[in-house]
Amino acid sequence: MNLKYIYIDSNPVDRLHFLQVLKNFPQITLVAEFSDTIHAKEYLNYNSVDFLIVSSDITLYNCFEFVDQLKDSIEVILLTKKPMDGIKSYEMGFVDCLLKPVKKDRFKNSIDRLTHKIVSQRVIDKKKEHIIHFKCNFKSEKLKANNIRWVEAMGDYVKVVTNSKNYMVLSTMKSFLDKLPQNQFIRIHKSYIVNLKKVINYSTNNVNTDGEMLPLSRKQKGVFKKTFLNFQ
């Protein structure tokens, strides 16, 4: 299993040292590194990763506040020079908290723990109904994917529509689609994702989703038709 991650550390000396340690772990892929949280947060708004490595001495944000403000729940490994940070990282459910300078053997334990956690969660997800997790109005929410009727783009947010209520989630359409079960949810338009279990029928320009007519774009028509027929 190859896991993708980003690394955030505002200390150039610490960052250079740890990058040398990371070269010993080909089973994980560093997709981006940052010296500040602004660019890191911007990157995470439009890209999905399996986990992030963040230093406690990042600028502008307290590292714990930074993680708490992320739109998606992401596994975290914290690097710090303060032993007491381990207590807070445990309370927030981080995978691990490592004291700088990080040793290769100690980091290997973290990666083994992370891999086991992710593999175990995927096995559990396959055995039970798919549950998605997201943040809405600064609260962590969880929702059964089957309860979603459709998802609609609303600027920097997406509106998740269910029978009982709607959720406004800070996310891109692509990032939110990545959370959903493959082949059950499909993008029919730049502004709409539908749950195929809710699709009643479709025409040249529209998809009847749970009684609501949603636009079907010319670009997505062929992919939607093929996926819908196979889903049936």
PDB file of C-alpha atoms in Angstrom:
ATOM      1  CA  MET A   1       0.000   0.000   0.000  1.00  0.00           C
ATOM      2  CA  ASN A   2       1.407   3.371  -1.058  1.00  0.00           C
ATOM      3  CA  LEU A   3       0.142   6.299   1.004  1.00  0.00           C
ATOM      4  CA  LYS A   4       0.255   9.952  -0.089  1.00  0.00           C
ATOM      5  CA  TYR A   5       1.115  12.718   2.348  1.00  0.00           C
ATOM      6  CA  ILE A   6       2.283  16.305   2.751  1.00  0.00           C
ATOM      7  CA  TYR A   7       4.910  17.651   5.149  1.00  0.00           C
ATOM      8  CA  ILE A   8       4.670  21.043   6.905  1.00  0.00           C
ATOM      9  CA  ASP A   9       7.584  22.502   8.863  1.00  0.00           C
ATOM     10  CA  SER A  10       8.654  26.146   9.128  1.00  0.00           C
ATOM     11  CA  ASN A  11      12.142  25.289  10.455  1.00  0.00           C
ATOM     12  CA  PRO A  12      14.436  24.825   7.402  1.00  0.00           C
ATOM     13  CA  VAL A  13      17.106  22.918   9.344  1.00  0.00           C
ATOM     14  CA  ASP A  14      14.603  20.486  10.867  1.00  0.00           C
ATOM     15  CA  ARG A  15      12.901  20.089   7.504  1.00  0.00           C
ATOM     16  CA  LEU A  16      16.156  19.236   5.729  1.00  0.00           C
ATOM     17  CA  HIS A  17      17.034  16.645   8.375  1.00  0.00           C
ATOM     18  CA  PHE A  18      13.642  14.972   8.310  1.00  0.00           C
ATOM     19  CA  LEU A  19      13.548  14.855   4.494  1.00  0.00           C
ATOM     20  CA  GLN A  20      16.631  12.653   4.698  1.00  0.00           C
ATOM     21  CA  VAL A  21      14.775  10.313   7.053  1.00  0.00           C
ATOM     22  CA  LEU A  22      11.797  10.175   4.701  1.00  0.00           C
ATOM     23  CA  LYS A  23      13.967   8.848   1.870  1.00  0.00           C
ATOM     24  CA  ASN A  24      14.096   5.520   3.719  1.00  0.00           C
ATOM     25  CA  PHE A  25      10.364   4.940   3.271  1.00  0.00           C
ATOM     26  CA  PRO A  26       9.429   4.216  -0.379  1.00  0.00           C
ATOM     27  CA  GLN A  27       6.016   2.892   0.718  1.00  0.00           C
ATOM     28  CA  ILE A  28       4.857   6.475   1.349  1.00  0.00           C
ATOM     29  CA  THR A  29       4.849   9.262  -1.240  1.00  0.00           C
ATOM     30  CA  LEU A  30       5.556  12.897  -0.412  1.00  0.00           C
ATOM     31  CA  VAL A  31       3.314  14.873  -2.782  1.00  0.00           C
ATOM     32  CA  ALA A  32       4.081  18.350  -1.397  1.00  0.00           C
ATOM     33  CA  GLU A  33       6.024  20.102   1.356  1.00  0.00           C
ATOM     34  CA  PHE A  34       5.348  23.505   2.898  1.00  0.00           C
ATOM     35  CA  SER A  35       7.027  25.957   5.235  1.00  0.00           C
ATOM     36  CA  ASP A  36       3.754  27.703   6.105  1.00  0.00           C
ATOM     37  CA  THR A  37       0.171  26.730   6.834  1.00  0.00           C
ATOM     38  CA  ILE A  38      -1.491  29.098   4.353  1.00  0.00           C
ATOM     39  CA  HIS A  39      -0.161  27.297   1.291  1.00  0.00           C
ATOM     40  CA  ALA A  40      -0.637  23.911   2.956  1.00  0.00           C
ATOM     41  CA  LYS A  41      -4.283  24.654   3.707  1.00  0.00           C
ATOM     42  CA  GLU A  42      -4.836  25.910   0.171  1.00  0.00           C
ATOM     43  CA  TYR A  43      -3.332  22.712  -1.217  1.00  0.00           C
ATOM     44  CA  LEU A  44      -5.570  20.538   0.970  1.00  0.00           C
ATOM     45  CA  ASN A  45      -8.635  22.443  -0.210  1.00  0.00           C
ATOM     46  CA  TYR A  46      -8.138  20.999  -3.685  1.00  0.00           C
ATOM     47  CA  ASN A  47      -6.184  17.772  -3.160  1.00  0.00           C
ATOM     48  CA  SER A  48      -6.690  14.563  -1.206  1.00  0.00           C
ATOM     49  CA  VAL A  49      -3.963  12.889   0.851  1.00  0.00           C
ATOM     50  CA  ASP A  50      -3.897   9.891   3.180  1.00  0.00           C
ATOM     51  CA  PHE A  51      -2.095  11.688   5.982  1.00  0.00           C
ATOM     52  CA  LEU A  52      -0.023  14.733   6.870  1.00  0.00           C
ATOM     53  CA  ILE A  53       3.138  15.279   8.879  1.00  0.00           C
ATOM     54  CA  VAL A  54       3.119  18.619  10.669  1.00  0.00           C
ATOM     55  CA  SER A  55       5.580  20.316  12.996  1.00  0.00           C
ATOM     56  CA  SER A  56       4.345  21.924  16.202  1.00  0.00           C
ATOM     57  CA  ASP A  57       6.302  25.130  15.496  1.00  0.00           C
ATOM     58  CA  ILE A  58       4.498  26.068  12.287  1.00  0.00           C
ATOM     59  CA  THR A  59       3.859  29.773  11.741  1.00  0.00           C
ATOM     60  CA  LEU A  60       0.548  31.691  11.835  1.00  0.00           C
ATOM     61  CA  TYR A  61      -1.462  28.818  13.341  1.00  0.00           C
ATOM     62  CA  ASN A  62      -1.120  26.709  16.434  1.00  0.00           C
ATOM     63  CA  CYS A  63      -0.590  23.234  14.937  1.00  0.00           C
ATOM     64  CA  PHE A  64      -3.631  21.827  16.754  1.00  0.00           C
ATOM     65  CA  GLU A  65      -5.845  24.685  15.567  1.00  0.00           C
ATOM     66  CA  PHE A  66      -4.581  24.170  12.032  1.00  0.00           C
ATOM     67  CA  VAL A  67      -5.569  20.495  12.039  1.00  0.00           C
ATOM     68  CA  ASP A  68      -8.922  21.247  13.653  1.00  0.00           C
ATOM     69  CA  GLN A  69      -9.760  23.786  10.926  1.00  0.00           C
ATOM     70  CA  LEU A  70      -9.128  21.423   8.032  1.00  0.00           C
ATOM     71  CA  LYS A  71     -12.243  20.711   5.998  1.00  0.00           C
ATOM     72  CA  ASP A  72     -11.510  16.968   5.801  1.00  0.00           C
ATOM     73  CA  SER A  73     -10.562  14.508   8.519  1.00  0.00           C
ATOM     74  CA  ILE A  74      -6.950  13.477   7.811  1.00  0.00           C
ATOM     75  CA  GLU A  75      -4.598  11.210   9.749  1.00  0.00           C
ATOM     76  CA  VAL A  76      -1.827  13.236  11.417  1.00  0.00           C
ATOM     77  CA  ILE A  77       1.715  12.590  12.609  1.00  0.00           C
ATOM     78  CA  LEU A  78       3.007  15.438  14.773  1.00  0.00           C
ATOM     79  CA  LEU A  79       6.670  16.420  15.094  1.00  0.00           C
ATOM     80  CA  THR A  80       7.602  18.437  18.175  1.00  0.00           C
ATOM     81  CA  LYS A  81      10.304  19.477  20.624  1.00  0.00           C
ATOM     82  CA  LYS A  82       7.785  19.644  23.475  1.00  0.00           C
ATOM     83  CA  PRO A  83       7.035  16.294  25.188  1.00  0.00           C
ATOM     84  CA  MET A  84       3.742  17.652  26.574  1.00  0.00           C
ATOM     85  CA  ASP A  85       2.391  17.954  23.016  1.00  0.00           C
ATOM     86  CA  GLY A  86       1.969  14.188  23.153  1.00  0.00           C
ATOM     87  CA  ILE A  87      -1.002  14.538  25.499  1.00  0.00           C
ATOM     88  CA  LYS A  88      -2.878  16.942  23.218  1.00  0.00           C
ATOM     89  CA  SER A  89      -2.074  14.897  20.116  1.00  0.00           C
ATOM     90  CA  TYR A  90      -3.491  11.798  21.852  1.00  0.00           C
ATOM     91  CA  GLU A  91      -6.663  13.679  22.795  1.00  0.00           C
ATOM     92  CA  MET A  92      -7.111  14.784  19.167  1.00  0.00           C
ATOM     93  CA  GLY A  93      -6.619  11.267  17.828  1.00  0.00           C
ATOM     94  CA  PHE A  94      -3.328  11.821  16.000  1.00  0.00           C
ATOM     95  CA  VAL A  95      -1.573   8.682  14.782  1.00  0.00           C
ATOM     96  CA  ASP A  96       1.629   9.596  16.647  1.00  0.00           C
ATOM     97  CA  CYS A  97       3.663  12.397  18.222  1.00  0.00           C
ATOM     98  CA  LEU A  98       7.422  12.255  17.590  1.00  0.00           C
ATOM     99  CA  LEU A  99      10.163  14.206  19.321  1.00  0.00           C
ATOM    100  CA  LYS A 100      12.635  16.032  17.107  1.00  0.00           C
ATOM    101  CA  PRO A 101      15.110  15.079  15.814  1.00  0.00           C
ATOM    102  CA  VAL A 102      13.206  12.053  14.539  1.00  0.00           C
ATOM    103  CA  LYS A 103      15.052   8.743  14.268  1.00  0.00           C
ATOM    104  CA  LYS A 104      14.422   6.350  11.391  1.00  0.00           C
ATOM    105  CA  ASP A 105      13.419   3.402  13.602  1.00  0.00           C
ATOM    106  CA  ARG A 106      10.985   5.529  15.599  1.00  0.00           C
ATOM    107  CA  PHE A 107       9.377   6.871  12.431  1.00  0.00           C
ATOM    108  CA  LYS A 108       9.045   3.325  11.100  1.00  0.00           C
ATOM    109  CA  ASN A 109       6.880   2.499  14.128  1.00  0.00           C
ATOM    110  CA  SER A 110       4.640   5.440  13.225  1.00  0.00           C
ATOM    111  CA  ILE A 111       4.252   4.309   9.617  1.00  0.00           C
ATOM    112  CA  ASP A 112       3.489   0.741  10.692  1.00  0.00           C
ATOM    113  CA  ARG A 113       0.834   2.056  13.074  1.00  0.00           C
ATOM    114  CA  LEU A 114      -0.604   4.360  10.401  1.00  0.00           C
ATOM    115  CA  THR A 115      -0.751   1.600   7.780  1.00  0.00           C
ATOM    116  CA  HIS A 116      -2.451  -0.794  10.188  1.00  0.00           C
ATOM    117  CA  LYS A 117      -5.017   1.852  11.122  1.00  0.00           C
ATOM    118  CA  ILE A 118      -5.858   2.696   7.507  1.00  0.00           C
ATOM    119  CA  VAL A 119      -6.031  -0.952   6.393  1.00  0.00           C
ATOM    120  CA  SER A 120      -8.234  -1.864   9.363  1.00  0.00           C
ATOM    121  CA  GLN A 121     -10.572   1.055   8.664  1.00  0.00           C
ATOM    122  CA  ARG A 122     -10.923   0.040   5.012  1.00  0.00           C
ATOM    123  CA  VAL A 123     -11.814  -3.521   6.012  1.00  0.00           C
ATOM    124  CA  ILE A 124     -14.429  -2.213   8.433  1.00  0.00           C
ATOM    125  CA  ASP A 125     -15.846   0.128   5.781  1.00  0.00           C
ATOM    126  CA  LYS A 126     -16.287  -2.779   3.373  1.00  0.00           C
ATOM    127  CA  LYS A 127     -18.181  -4.811   5.943  1.00  0.00           C
ATOM    128  CA  LYS A 128     -20.615  -2.116   6.966  1.00  0.00           C
ATOM    129  CA  GLU A 129     -22.694   0.502   5.257  1.00  0.00           C
ATOM    130  CA  HIS A 130     -20.498   3.267   3.878  1.00  0.00           C
ATOM    131  CA  ILE A 131     -20.285   6.181   6.306  1.00  0.00           C
ATOM    132  CA  ILE A 132     -18.744   9.496   5.315  1.00  0.00           C
ATOM    133  CA  HIS A 133     -17.254  12.002   7.735  1.00  0.00           C
ATOM    134  CA  PHE A 134     -17.087  15.761   7.206  1.00  0.00           C
ATOM    135  CA  LYS A 135     -17.240  19.085   9.026  1.00  0.00           C
ATOM    136  CA  CYS A 136     -20.287  21.347   8.905  1.00  0.00           C
ATOM    137  CA  ASN A 137     -20.640  24.569  10.909  1.00  0.00           C
ATOM    138  CA  PHE A 138     -17.466  23.702  12.852  1.00  0.00           C
ATOM    139  CA  LYS A 139     -18.942  20.354  13.934  1.00  0.00           C
ATOM    140  CA  SER A 140     -17.846  16.869  12.882  1.00  0.00           C
ATOM    141  CA  GLU A 141     -20.683  15.042  11.146  1.00  0.00           C
ATOM    142  CA  LYS A 142     -21.124  11.507   9.876  1.00  0.00           C
ATOM    143  CA  LEU A 143     -23.690  10.403   7.332  1.00  0.00           C
ATOM    144  CA  LYS A 144     -24.700   7.181   5.609  1.00  0.00           C
ATOM    145  CA  ALA A 145     -23.837   7.528   1.930  1.00  0.00           C
ATOM    146  CA  ASN A 146     -27.112   5.841   0.948  1.00  0.00           C
ATOM    147  CA  ASN A 147     -29.030   8.708   2.565  1.00  0.00           C
ATOM    148  CA  ILE A 148     -27.533  11.289   0.202  1.00  0.00           C
ATOM    149  CA  ARG A 149     -29.843  12.281  -2.643  1.00  0.00           C
ATOM    150  CA  TRP A 150     -27.387  14.509  -4.465  1.00  0.00           C
ATOM    151  CA  VAL A 151     -24.508  16.934  -3.907  1.00  0.00           C
ATOM    152  CA  GLU A 152     -24.553  20.456  -5.325  1.00  0.00           C
ATOM    153  CA  ALA A 153     -21.674  22.922  -5.792  1.00  0.00           C
ATOM    154  CA  MET A 154     -22.183  26.222  -3.953  1.00  0.00           C
ATOM    155  CA  GLY A 155     -19.065  28.365  -4.474  1.00  0.00           C
ATOM    156  CA  ASP A 156     -16.363  27.214  -2.052  1.00  0.00           C
ATOM    157  CA  TYR A 157     -18.888  24.858  -0.453  1.00  0.00           C
ATOM    158  CA  VAL A 158     -20.933  21.847  -1.475  1.00  0.00           C
ATOM    159  CA  LYS A 159     -24.531  21.288  -0.388  1.00  0.00           C
ATOM    160  CA  VAL A 160     -25.197  17.690   0.629  1.00  0.00           C
ATOM    161  CA  VAL A 161     -28.900  17.013   0.156  1.00  0.00           C
ATOM    162  CA  THR A 162     -30.731  14.329   2.165  1.00  0.00           C
ATOM    163  CA  ASN A 163     -34.407  13.765   2.948  1.00  0.00           C
ATOM    164  CA  SER A 164     -34.056  15.027   6.502  1.00  0.00           C
ATOM    165  CA  LYS A 165     -31.701  18.016   6.122  1.00  0.00           C
ATOM    166  CA  ASN A 166     -29.033  19.681   3.991  1.00  0.00           C
ATOM    167  CA  TYR A 167     -25.377  20.144   4.979  1.00  0.00           C
ATOM    168  CA  MET A 168     -23.116  22.974   3.810  1.00  0.00           C
ATOM    169  CA  VAL A 169     -19.571  21.603   3.661  1.00  0.00           C
ATOM    170  CA  LEU A 170     -16.388  23.506   2.840  1.00  0.00           C
ATOM    171  CA  SER A 171     -15.067  21.270   0.053  1.00  0.00           C
ATOM    172  CA  THR A 172     -14.493  20.978  -3.659  1.00  0.00           C
ATOM    173  CA  MET A 173     -16.743  18.664  -5.656  1.00  0.00           C
ATOM    174  CA  LYS A 174     -13.773  16.433  -6.514  1.00  0.00           C
ATOM    175  CA  SER A 175     -12.670  16.097  -2.907  1.00  0.00           C
ATOM    176  CA  PHE A 176     -16.179  15.238  -1.730  1.00  0.00           C
ATOM    177  CA  LEU A 177     -16.704  12.746  -4.555  1.00  0.00           C
ATOM    178  CA  ASP A 178     -13.540  10.950  -3.401  1.00  0.00           C
ATOM    179  CA  LYS A 179     -15.255  10.269  -0.061  1.00  0.00           C
ATOM    180  CA  LEU A 180     -18.238   8.550  -1.671  1.00  0.00           C
ATOM    181  CA  PRO A 181     -18.578   4.904  -2.794  1.00  0.00           C
ATOM    182  CA  GLN A 182     -17.213   4.459  -6.298  1.00  0.00           C
ATOM    183  CA  ASN A 183     -19.751   3.643  -9.056  1.00  0.00           C
ATOM    184  CA  GLN A 184     -22.687   4.566  -6.785  1.00  0.00           C
ATOM    185  CA  PHE A 185     -22.081   8.310  -7.050  1.00  0.00           C
ATOM    186  CA  ILE A 186     -21.292  10.088 -10.300  1.00  0.00           C
ATOM    187  CA  ARG A 187     -20.900  13.650 -11.465  1.00  0.00           C
ATOM    188  CA  ILE A 188     -23.587  14.537 -14.016  1.00  0.00           C
ATOM    189  CA  HIS A 189     -22.715  18.219 -14.309  1.00  0.00           C
ATOM    190  CA  LYS A 190     -19.979  20.546 -13.044  1.00  0.00           C
ATOM    191  CA  SER A 191     -22.360  21.490 -10.230  1.00  0.00           C
ATOM    192  CA  TYR A 192     -24.043  18.153  -9.427  1.00  0.00           C
ATOM    193  CA  ILE A 193     -23.166  14.698  -8.119  1.00  0.00           C
ATOM    194  CA  VAL A 194     -26.000  12.155  -7.906  1.00  0.00           C
ATOM    195  CA  ASN A 195     -26.593   8.958  -5.975  1.00  0.00           C
ATOM    196  CA  LEU A 196     -27.438   6.342  -8.613  1.00  0.00           C
ATOM    197  CA  LYS A 197     -29.655   4.549  -6.094  1.00  0.00           C
ATOM    198  CA  LYS A 198     -31.878   7.646  -6.163  1.00  0.00           C
ATOM    199  CA  VAL A 199     -32.034   8.010  -9.960  1.00  0.00           C
ATOM    200  CA  ILE A 200     -35.499   7.205 -11.322  1.00  0.00           C
ATOM    201  CA  ASN A 201     -34.895   7.945 -15.017  1.00  0.00           C
ATOM    202  CA  TYR A 202     -33.113  10.393 -17.290  1.00  0.00           C
ATOM    203  CA  SER A 203     -33.614  12.305 -20.515  1.00  0.00           C
ATOM    204  CA  THR A 204     -31.315  14.068 -22.943  1.00  0.00           C
ATOM    205  CA  ASN A 205     -30.754  17.037 -20.659  1.00  0.00           C
ATOM    206  CA  ASN A 206     -31.901  15.996 -17.179  1.00  0.00           C
ATOM    207  CA  VAL A 207     -31.640  13.282 -14.548  1.00  0.00           C
ATOM    208  CA  ASN A 208     -34.669  12.536 -12.390  1.00  0.00           C
ATOM    209  CA  THR A 209     -33.085  12.102  -8.977  1.00  0.00           C
ATOM    210  CA  ASP A 210     -35.562  11.181  -6.275  1.00  0.00           C
ATOM    211  CA  GLY A 211     -38.214  13.251  -8.059  1.00  0.00           C
ATOM    212  CA  GLU A 212     -35.972  16.290  -8.650  1.00  0.00           C
ATOM    213  CA  MET A 213     -34.906  17.129 -12.219  1.00  0.00           C
ATOM    214  CA  LEU A 214     -31.161  17.900 -12.219  1.00  0.00           C
ATOM    215  CA  PRO A 215     -29.183  19.066 -15.283  1.00  0.00           C
ATOM    216  CA  LEU A 216     -27.155  16.512 -17.263  1.00  0.00           C
ATOM    217  CA  SER A 217     -24.265  18.095 -19.123  1.00  0.00           C
ATOM    218  CA  ARG A 218     -23.279  17.067 -22.630  1.00  0.00           C
ATOM    219  CA  LYS A 219     -19.767  16.270 -21.411  1.00  0.00           C
ATOM    220  CA  GLN A 220     -20.964  13.848 -18.722  1.00  0.00           C
ATOM    221  CA  LYS A 221     -23.825  12.250 -20.666  1.00  0.00           C
ATOM    222  CA  GLY A 222     -21.904   9.281 -22.081  1.00  0.00           C
ATOM    223  CA  VAL A 223     -20.168   8.398 -18.813  1.00  0.00           C
ATOM    224  CA  PHE A 224     -23.389   8.755 -16.841  1.00  0.00           C
ATOM    225  CA  LYS A 225     -25.395   6.529 -19.203  1.00  0.00           C
ATOM    226  CA  LYS A 226     -22.783   3.761 -19.157  1.00  0.00           C
ATOM    227  CA  THR A 227     -22.359   3.872 -15.383  1.00  0.00           C
ATOM    228  CA  PHE A 228     -26.103   3.991 -14.738  1.00  0.00           C
ATOM    229  CA  LEU A 229     -26.838   1.005 -16.984  1.00  0.00           C
ATOM    230  CA  ASN A 230     -24.057  -1.037 -15.387  1.00  0.00           C
ATOM    231  CA  PHE A 231     -25.273  -0.035 -11.935  1.00  0.00           C
ATOM    232  CA  GLN A 232     -28.741  -1.322 -12.739  1.00  0.00           C
TER     233      GLN A 232
END
